[in-house]
CSV table of C-alpha atoms and ligand atoms in Angstrom, one decimal:
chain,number,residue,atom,x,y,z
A,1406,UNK,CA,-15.5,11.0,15.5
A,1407,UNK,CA,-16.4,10.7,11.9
A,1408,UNK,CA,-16.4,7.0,10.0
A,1409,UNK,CA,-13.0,7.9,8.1
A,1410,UNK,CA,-10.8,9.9,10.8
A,1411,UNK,CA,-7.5,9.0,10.9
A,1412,UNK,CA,-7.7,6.4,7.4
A,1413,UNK,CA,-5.3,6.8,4.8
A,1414,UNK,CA,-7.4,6.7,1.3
A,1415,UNK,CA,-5.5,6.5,-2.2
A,1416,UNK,CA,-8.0,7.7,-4.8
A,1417,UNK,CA,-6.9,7.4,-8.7
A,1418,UNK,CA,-8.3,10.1,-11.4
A,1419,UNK,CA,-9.1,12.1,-8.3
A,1420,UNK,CA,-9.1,15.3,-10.2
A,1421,UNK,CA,-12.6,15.4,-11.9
A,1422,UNK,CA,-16.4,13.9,-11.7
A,1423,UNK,CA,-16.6,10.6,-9.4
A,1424,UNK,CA,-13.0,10.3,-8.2
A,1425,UNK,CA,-13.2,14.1,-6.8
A,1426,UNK,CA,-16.3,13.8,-5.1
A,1427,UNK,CA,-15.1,10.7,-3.5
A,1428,UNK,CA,-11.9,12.5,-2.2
A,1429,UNK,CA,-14.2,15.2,-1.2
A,1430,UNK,CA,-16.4,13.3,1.0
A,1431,UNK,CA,-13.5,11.2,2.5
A,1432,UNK,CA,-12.1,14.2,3.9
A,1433,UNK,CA,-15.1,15.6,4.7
A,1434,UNK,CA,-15.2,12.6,7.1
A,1435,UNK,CA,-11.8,12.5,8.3
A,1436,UNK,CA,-9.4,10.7,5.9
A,1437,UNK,CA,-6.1,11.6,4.6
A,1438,UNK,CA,-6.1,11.2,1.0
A,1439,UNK,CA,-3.9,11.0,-1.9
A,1440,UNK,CA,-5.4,11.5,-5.8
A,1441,UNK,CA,-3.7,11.0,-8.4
A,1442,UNK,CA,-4.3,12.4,-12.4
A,1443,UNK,CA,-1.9,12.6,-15.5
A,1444,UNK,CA,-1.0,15.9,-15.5
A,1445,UNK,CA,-0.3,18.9,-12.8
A,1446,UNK,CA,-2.7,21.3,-14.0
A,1447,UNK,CA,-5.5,18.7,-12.9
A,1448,UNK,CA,-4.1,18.2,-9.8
A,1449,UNK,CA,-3.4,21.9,-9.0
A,1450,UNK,CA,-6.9,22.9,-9.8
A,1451,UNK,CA,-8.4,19.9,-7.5
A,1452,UNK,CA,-6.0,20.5,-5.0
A,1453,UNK,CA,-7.7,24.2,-4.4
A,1454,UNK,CA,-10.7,22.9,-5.0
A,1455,UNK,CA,-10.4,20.4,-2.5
A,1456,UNK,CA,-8.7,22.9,0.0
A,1457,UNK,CA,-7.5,20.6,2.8
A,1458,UNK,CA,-4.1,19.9,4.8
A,1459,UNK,CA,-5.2,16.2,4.2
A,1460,UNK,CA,-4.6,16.3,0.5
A,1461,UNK,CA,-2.0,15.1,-1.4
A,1462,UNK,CA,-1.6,15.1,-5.2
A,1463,UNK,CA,0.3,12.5,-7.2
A,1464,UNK,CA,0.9,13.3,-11.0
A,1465,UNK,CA,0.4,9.5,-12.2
A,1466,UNK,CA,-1.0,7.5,-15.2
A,1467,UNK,CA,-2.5,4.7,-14.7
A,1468,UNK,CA,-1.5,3.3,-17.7
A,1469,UNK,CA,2.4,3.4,-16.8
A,1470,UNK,CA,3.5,0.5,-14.4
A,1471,UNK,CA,6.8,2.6,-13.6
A,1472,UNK,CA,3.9,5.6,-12.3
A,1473,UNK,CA,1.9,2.9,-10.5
A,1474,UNK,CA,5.2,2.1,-8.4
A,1475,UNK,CA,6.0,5.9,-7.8
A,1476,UNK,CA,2.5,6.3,-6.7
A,1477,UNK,CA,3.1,3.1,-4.2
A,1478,UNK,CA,6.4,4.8,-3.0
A,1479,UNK,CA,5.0,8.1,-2.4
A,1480,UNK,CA,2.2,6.9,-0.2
A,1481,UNK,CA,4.5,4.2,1.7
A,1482,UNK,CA,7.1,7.7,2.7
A,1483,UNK,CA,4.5,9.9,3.3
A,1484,UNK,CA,1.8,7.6,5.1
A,1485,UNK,CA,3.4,3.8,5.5
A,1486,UNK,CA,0.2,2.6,4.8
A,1487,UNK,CA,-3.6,2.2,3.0
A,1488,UNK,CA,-6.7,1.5,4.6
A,1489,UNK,CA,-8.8,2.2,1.7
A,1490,UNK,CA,-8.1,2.5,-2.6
A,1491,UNK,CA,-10.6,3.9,-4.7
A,1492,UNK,CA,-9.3,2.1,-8.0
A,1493,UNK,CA,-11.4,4.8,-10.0
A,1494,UNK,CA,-9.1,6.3,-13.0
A,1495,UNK,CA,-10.7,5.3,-16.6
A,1496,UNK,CA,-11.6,5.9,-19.6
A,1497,UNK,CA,-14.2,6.0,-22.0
A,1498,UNK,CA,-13.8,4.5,-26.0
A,1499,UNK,CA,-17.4,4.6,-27.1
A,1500,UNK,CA,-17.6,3.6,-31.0
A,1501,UNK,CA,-19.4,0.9,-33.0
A,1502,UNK,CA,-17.7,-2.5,-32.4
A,1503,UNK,CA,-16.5,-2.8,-36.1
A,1504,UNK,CA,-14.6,-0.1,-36.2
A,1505,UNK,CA,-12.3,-0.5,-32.7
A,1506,UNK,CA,-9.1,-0.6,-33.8
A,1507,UNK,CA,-6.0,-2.1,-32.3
A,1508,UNK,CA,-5.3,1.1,-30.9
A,1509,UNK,CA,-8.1,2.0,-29.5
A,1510,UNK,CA,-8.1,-1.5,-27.4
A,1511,UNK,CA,-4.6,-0.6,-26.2
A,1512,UNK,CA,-5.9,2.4,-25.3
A,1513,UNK,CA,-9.0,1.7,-22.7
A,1514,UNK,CA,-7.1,-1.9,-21.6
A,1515,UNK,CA,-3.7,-0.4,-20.6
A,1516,UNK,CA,-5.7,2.3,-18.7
A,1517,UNK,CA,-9.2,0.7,-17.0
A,1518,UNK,CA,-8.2,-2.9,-17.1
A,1519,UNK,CA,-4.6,-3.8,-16.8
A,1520,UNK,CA,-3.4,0.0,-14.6
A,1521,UNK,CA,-6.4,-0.9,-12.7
A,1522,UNK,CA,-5.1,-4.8,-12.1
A,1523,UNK,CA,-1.6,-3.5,-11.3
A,1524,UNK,CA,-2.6,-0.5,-9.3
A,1525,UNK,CA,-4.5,-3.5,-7.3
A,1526,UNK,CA,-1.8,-5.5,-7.0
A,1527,UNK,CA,1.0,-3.4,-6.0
A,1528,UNK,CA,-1.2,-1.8,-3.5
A,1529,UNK,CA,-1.5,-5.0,-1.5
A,1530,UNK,CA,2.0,-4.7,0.6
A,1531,UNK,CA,0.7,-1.4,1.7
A,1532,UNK,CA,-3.2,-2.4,2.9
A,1533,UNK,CA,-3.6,-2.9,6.0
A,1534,UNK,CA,-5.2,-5.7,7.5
A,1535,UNK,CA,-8.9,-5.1,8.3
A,1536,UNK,CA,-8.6,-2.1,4.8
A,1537,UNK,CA,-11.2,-1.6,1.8
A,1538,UNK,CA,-10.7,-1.4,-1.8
A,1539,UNK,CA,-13.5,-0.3,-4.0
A,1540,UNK,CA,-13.2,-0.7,-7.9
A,1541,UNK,CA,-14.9,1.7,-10.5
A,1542,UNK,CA,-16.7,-0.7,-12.7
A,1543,UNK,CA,-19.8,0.7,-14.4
A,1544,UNK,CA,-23.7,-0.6,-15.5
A,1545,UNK,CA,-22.5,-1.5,-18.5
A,1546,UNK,CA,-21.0,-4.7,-17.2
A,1547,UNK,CA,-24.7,-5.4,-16.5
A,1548,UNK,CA,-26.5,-4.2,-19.8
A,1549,UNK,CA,-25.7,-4.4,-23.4
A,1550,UNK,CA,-24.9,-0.7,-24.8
A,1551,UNK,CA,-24.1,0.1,-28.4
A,1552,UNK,CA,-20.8,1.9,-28.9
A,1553,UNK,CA,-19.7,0.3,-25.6
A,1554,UNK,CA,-18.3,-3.0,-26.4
A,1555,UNK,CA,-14.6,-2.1,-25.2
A,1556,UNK,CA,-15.6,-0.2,-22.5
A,1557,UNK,CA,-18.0,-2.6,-21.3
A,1558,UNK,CA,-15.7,-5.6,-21.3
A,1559,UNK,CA,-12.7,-3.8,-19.3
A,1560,UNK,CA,-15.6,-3.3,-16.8
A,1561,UNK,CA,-16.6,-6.5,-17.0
A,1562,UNK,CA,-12.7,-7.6,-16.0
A,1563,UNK,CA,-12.5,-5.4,-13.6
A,1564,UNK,CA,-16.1,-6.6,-11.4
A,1565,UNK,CA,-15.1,-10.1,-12.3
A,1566,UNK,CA,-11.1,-8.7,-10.6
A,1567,UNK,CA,-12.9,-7.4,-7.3
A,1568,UNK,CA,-14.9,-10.9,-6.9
A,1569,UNK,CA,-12.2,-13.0,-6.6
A,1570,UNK,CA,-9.2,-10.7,-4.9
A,1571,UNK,CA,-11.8,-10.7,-2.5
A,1572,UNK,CA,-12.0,-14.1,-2.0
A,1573,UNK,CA,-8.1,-14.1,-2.2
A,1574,UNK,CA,-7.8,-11.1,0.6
A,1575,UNK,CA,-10.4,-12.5,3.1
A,1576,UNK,CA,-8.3,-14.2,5.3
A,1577,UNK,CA,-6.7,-10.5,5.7
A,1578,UNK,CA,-9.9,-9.1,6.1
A,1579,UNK,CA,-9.6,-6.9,3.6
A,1580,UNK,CA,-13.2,-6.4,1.9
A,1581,UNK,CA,-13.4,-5.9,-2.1
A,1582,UNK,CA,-15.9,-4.4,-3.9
A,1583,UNK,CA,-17.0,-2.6,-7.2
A,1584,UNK,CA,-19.2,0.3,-7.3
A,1585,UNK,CA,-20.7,0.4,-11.1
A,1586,UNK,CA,-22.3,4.0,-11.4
A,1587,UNK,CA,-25.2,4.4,-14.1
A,1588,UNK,CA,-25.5,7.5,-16.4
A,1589,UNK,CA,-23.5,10.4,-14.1
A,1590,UNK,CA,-22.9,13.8,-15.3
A,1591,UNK,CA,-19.0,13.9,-15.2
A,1592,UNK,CA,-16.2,15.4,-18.1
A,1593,UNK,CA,-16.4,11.6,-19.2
A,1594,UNK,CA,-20.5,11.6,-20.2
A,1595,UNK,CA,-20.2,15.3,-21.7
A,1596,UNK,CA,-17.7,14.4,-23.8
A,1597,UNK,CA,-19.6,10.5,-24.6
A,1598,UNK,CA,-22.8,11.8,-24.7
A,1599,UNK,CA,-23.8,15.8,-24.9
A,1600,UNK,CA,-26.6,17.1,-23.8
A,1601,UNK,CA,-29.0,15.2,-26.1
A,1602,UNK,CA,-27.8,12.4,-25.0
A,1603,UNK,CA,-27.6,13.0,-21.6
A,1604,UNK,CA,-31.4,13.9,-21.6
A,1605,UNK,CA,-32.2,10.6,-23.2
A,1606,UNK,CA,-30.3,8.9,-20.6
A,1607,UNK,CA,-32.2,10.9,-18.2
A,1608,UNK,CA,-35.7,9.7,-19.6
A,1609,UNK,CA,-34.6,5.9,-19.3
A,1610,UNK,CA,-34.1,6.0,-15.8
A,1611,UNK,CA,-36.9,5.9,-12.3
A,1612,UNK,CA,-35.1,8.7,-11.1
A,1613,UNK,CA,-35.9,11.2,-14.5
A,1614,UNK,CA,-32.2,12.4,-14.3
A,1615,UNK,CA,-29.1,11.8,-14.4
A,1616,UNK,CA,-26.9,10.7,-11.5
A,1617,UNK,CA,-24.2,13.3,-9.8
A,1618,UNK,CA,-20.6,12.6,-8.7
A,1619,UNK,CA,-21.6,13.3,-4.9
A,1620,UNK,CA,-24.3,10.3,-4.8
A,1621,UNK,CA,-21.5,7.9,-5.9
A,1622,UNK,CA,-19.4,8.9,-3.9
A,1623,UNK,CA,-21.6,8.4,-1.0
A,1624,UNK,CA,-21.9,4.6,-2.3
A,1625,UNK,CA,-17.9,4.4,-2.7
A,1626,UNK,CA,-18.1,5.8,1.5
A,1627,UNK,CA,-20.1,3.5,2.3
A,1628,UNK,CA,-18.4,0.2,0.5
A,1629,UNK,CA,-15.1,1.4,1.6
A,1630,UNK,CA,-16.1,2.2,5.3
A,1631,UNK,CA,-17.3,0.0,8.1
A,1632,UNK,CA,-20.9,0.1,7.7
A,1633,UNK,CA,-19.9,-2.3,4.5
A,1634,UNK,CA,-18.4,-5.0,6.9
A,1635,UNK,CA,-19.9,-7.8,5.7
A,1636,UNK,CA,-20.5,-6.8,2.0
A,1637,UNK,CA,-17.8,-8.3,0.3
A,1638,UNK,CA,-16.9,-9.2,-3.4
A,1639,UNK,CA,-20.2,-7.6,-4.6
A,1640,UNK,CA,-21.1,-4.6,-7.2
A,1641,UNK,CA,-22.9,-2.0,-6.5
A,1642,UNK,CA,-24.9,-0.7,-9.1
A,1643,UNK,CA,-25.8,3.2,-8.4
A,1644,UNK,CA,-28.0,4.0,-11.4
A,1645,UNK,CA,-30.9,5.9,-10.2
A,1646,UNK,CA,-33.5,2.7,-11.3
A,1647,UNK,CA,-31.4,2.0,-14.7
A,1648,UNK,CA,-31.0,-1.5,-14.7
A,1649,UNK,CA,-34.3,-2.7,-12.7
A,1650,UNK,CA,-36.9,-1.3,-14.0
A,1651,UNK,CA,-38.6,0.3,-17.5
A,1652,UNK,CA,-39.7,4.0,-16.8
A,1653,UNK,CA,-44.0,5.1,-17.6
A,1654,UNK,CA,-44.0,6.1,-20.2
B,449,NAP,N1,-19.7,9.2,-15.7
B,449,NAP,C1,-20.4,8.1,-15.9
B,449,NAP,O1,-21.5,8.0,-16.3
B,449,NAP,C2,-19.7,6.8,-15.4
B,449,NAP,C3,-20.5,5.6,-15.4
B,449,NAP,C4,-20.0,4.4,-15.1
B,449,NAP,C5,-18.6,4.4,-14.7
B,449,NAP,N2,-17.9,5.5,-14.7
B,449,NAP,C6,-16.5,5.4,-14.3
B,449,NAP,O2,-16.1,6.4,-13.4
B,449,NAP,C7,-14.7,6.6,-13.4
B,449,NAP,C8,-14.4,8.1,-13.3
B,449,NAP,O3,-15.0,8.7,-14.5
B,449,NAP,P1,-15.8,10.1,-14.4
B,449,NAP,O4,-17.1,9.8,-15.0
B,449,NAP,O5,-15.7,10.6,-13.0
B,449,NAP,O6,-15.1,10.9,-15.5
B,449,NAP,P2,-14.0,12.1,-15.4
B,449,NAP,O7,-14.6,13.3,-14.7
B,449,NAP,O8,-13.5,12.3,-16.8
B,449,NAP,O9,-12.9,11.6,-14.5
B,449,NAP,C9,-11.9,10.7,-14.9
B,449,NAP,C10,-10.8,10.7,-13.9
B,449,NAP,O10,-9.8,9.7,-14.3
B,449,NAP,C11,-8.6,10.3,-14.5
B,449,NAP,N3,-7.8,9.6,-15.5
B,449,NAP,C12,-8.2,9.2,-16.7
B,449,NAP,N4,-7.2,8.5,-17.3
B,449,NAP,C13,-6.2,8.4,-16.4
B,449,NAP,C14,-4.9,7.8,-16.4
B,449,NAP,N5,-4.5,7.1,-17.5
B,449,NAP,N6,-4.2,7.8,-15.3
B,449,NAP,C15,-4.6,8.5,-14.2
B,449,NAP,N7,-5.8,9.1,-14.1
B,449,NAP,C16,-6.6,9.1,-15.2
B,449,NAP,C17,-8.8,11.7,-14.8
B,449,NAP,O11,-7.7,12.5,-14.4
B,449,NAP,P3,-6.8,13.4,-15.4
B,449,NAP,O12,-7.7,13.8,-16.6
B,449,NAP,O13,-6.4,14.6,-14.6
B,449,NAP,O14,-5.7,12.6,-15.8
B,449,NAP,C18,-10.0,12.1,-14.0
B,449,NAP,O15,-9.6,12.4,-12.6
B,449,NAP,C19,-14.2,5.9,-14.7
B,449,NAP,O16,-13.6,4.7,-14.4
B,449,NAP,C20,-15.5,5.6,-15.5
B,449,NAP,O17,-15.4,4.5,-16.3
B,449,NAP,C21,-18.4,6.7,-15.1
């Protein structure tokens, strides 16, 4: 008996970094779980990377309403329920404040803060009683970060969004939660940062290194399972020492 067999797990931006390691584990520990992406090349290569009979693959963008119902009706035919959501898909606008444009806000809100909201939402008839969401925030809810003002605030939202569903949800028993990873080596932080960069991120931290997609995942496990029971409406920040504490120099 593992701490997921038999749970029905909805993962969005399952394809790459956090959201695949997350699928990963769950069915390493018994779930059945559906990821979603934008496109079917994505899902293709995760599906044979992933390799199970207890995956499923849903082409849908977070940003479309119309895809976050498909995505709803696909998992209500093929599993008539959710015990768990992993509200993970986002993405990353990283620019000096000054020069966001209209666009760009569209962008990152449509996608991290408003998908994420309605993906929420219209998940609700499907949780079951007793179920788990967790929310992808990130440390930068936390900590100012230059180039990270749109980013941060749709994070921001989204912690602020898991607090009080929670409270909303609790007569259900349904637990929310966000996970808010620090610096992890994902598609998203190559493409925001490099490698220079990602070694400087690697010096500010306790650990001396960046984070990997498998040790947030294991936090995601363990908000979205049972050992998490009474931690509710929180954030988890998983930032190898990020936040706390200034490195020796
Ligand atoms: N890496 C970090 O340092 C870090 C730190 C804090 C928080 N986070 C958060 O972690 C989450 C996952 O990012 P990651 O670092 O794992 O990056 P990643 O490897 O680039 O993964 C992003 C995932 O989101 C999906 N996605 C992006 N836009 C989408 C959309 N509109 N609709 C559906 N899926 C979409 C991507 O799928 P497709 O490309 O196939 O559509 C992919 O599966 C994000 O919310 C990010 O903000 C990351």
């Amino acid at each position: 008996m593992t701490r997921f067999d038999g749970k029905i797990a909805l993962i969005t931006g399952g394809t790459s970094g956090i959201g695949l390691a997350t699928a990963r584990r769950l069915l390493d520990e018994g779930a059945h779980v559906v990821i979603t992406g934008r496109g079917q090349a994505g899902l293709d290569k995760a599906l044979a990377t992933l390799d199970s009979p207890r995956v499923t693959a849903v082409a849908a963008d977070t940003g479309s309403l119309d895809d976050i119902d498909r995505l709803m009706s696909v998992v209500a035919e093929k599993h008539g329920r959710l015990d768990v959501l992993f509200a993970n898909a986002g993405v990353g606008t990283f620019k000096p404040f000054a020069e966001i444009t209209p666009e760009d806000f569209d962008g990152s809100v449509d996608v991290n803060f408003k998908g994420l909201f309605f993906t929420v939402q219209r998940s609700l008839p499907l949780l079951a009683d007793g179920g788990s969401i967790v929310i992808n925030a990130s440390w930068t809810l936390h900590r100012g970060l230059p180039t990270a003002t749109l980013y941060s605030a749709t994070k921001a939202a989204v912690h602020n969004l898991a607090r009080t569903v929670a409270a909303e949800l609790g007569p259900r028993g349904i637990r929310v939660n966000s996970v808010s990873p620090g610096y992890i080596g994902t598609r998203m932080s190559d493409e925001a940062m490099g490698e220079e960069g990602q070694r400087a991120a690697a010096a500010e931290t306790l650990a001396g290194r960046i984070g990997t997609s498998e040790e947030t995942a294991a936090a995601v496990a363990f908000l979205a399972g049972g050992d998490a029971s009474y931690v509710n409406g929180q954030d988890l920040v998983v930032d190898g020492g990020l936040l706390g504490s200034i490195p020796v120099a």
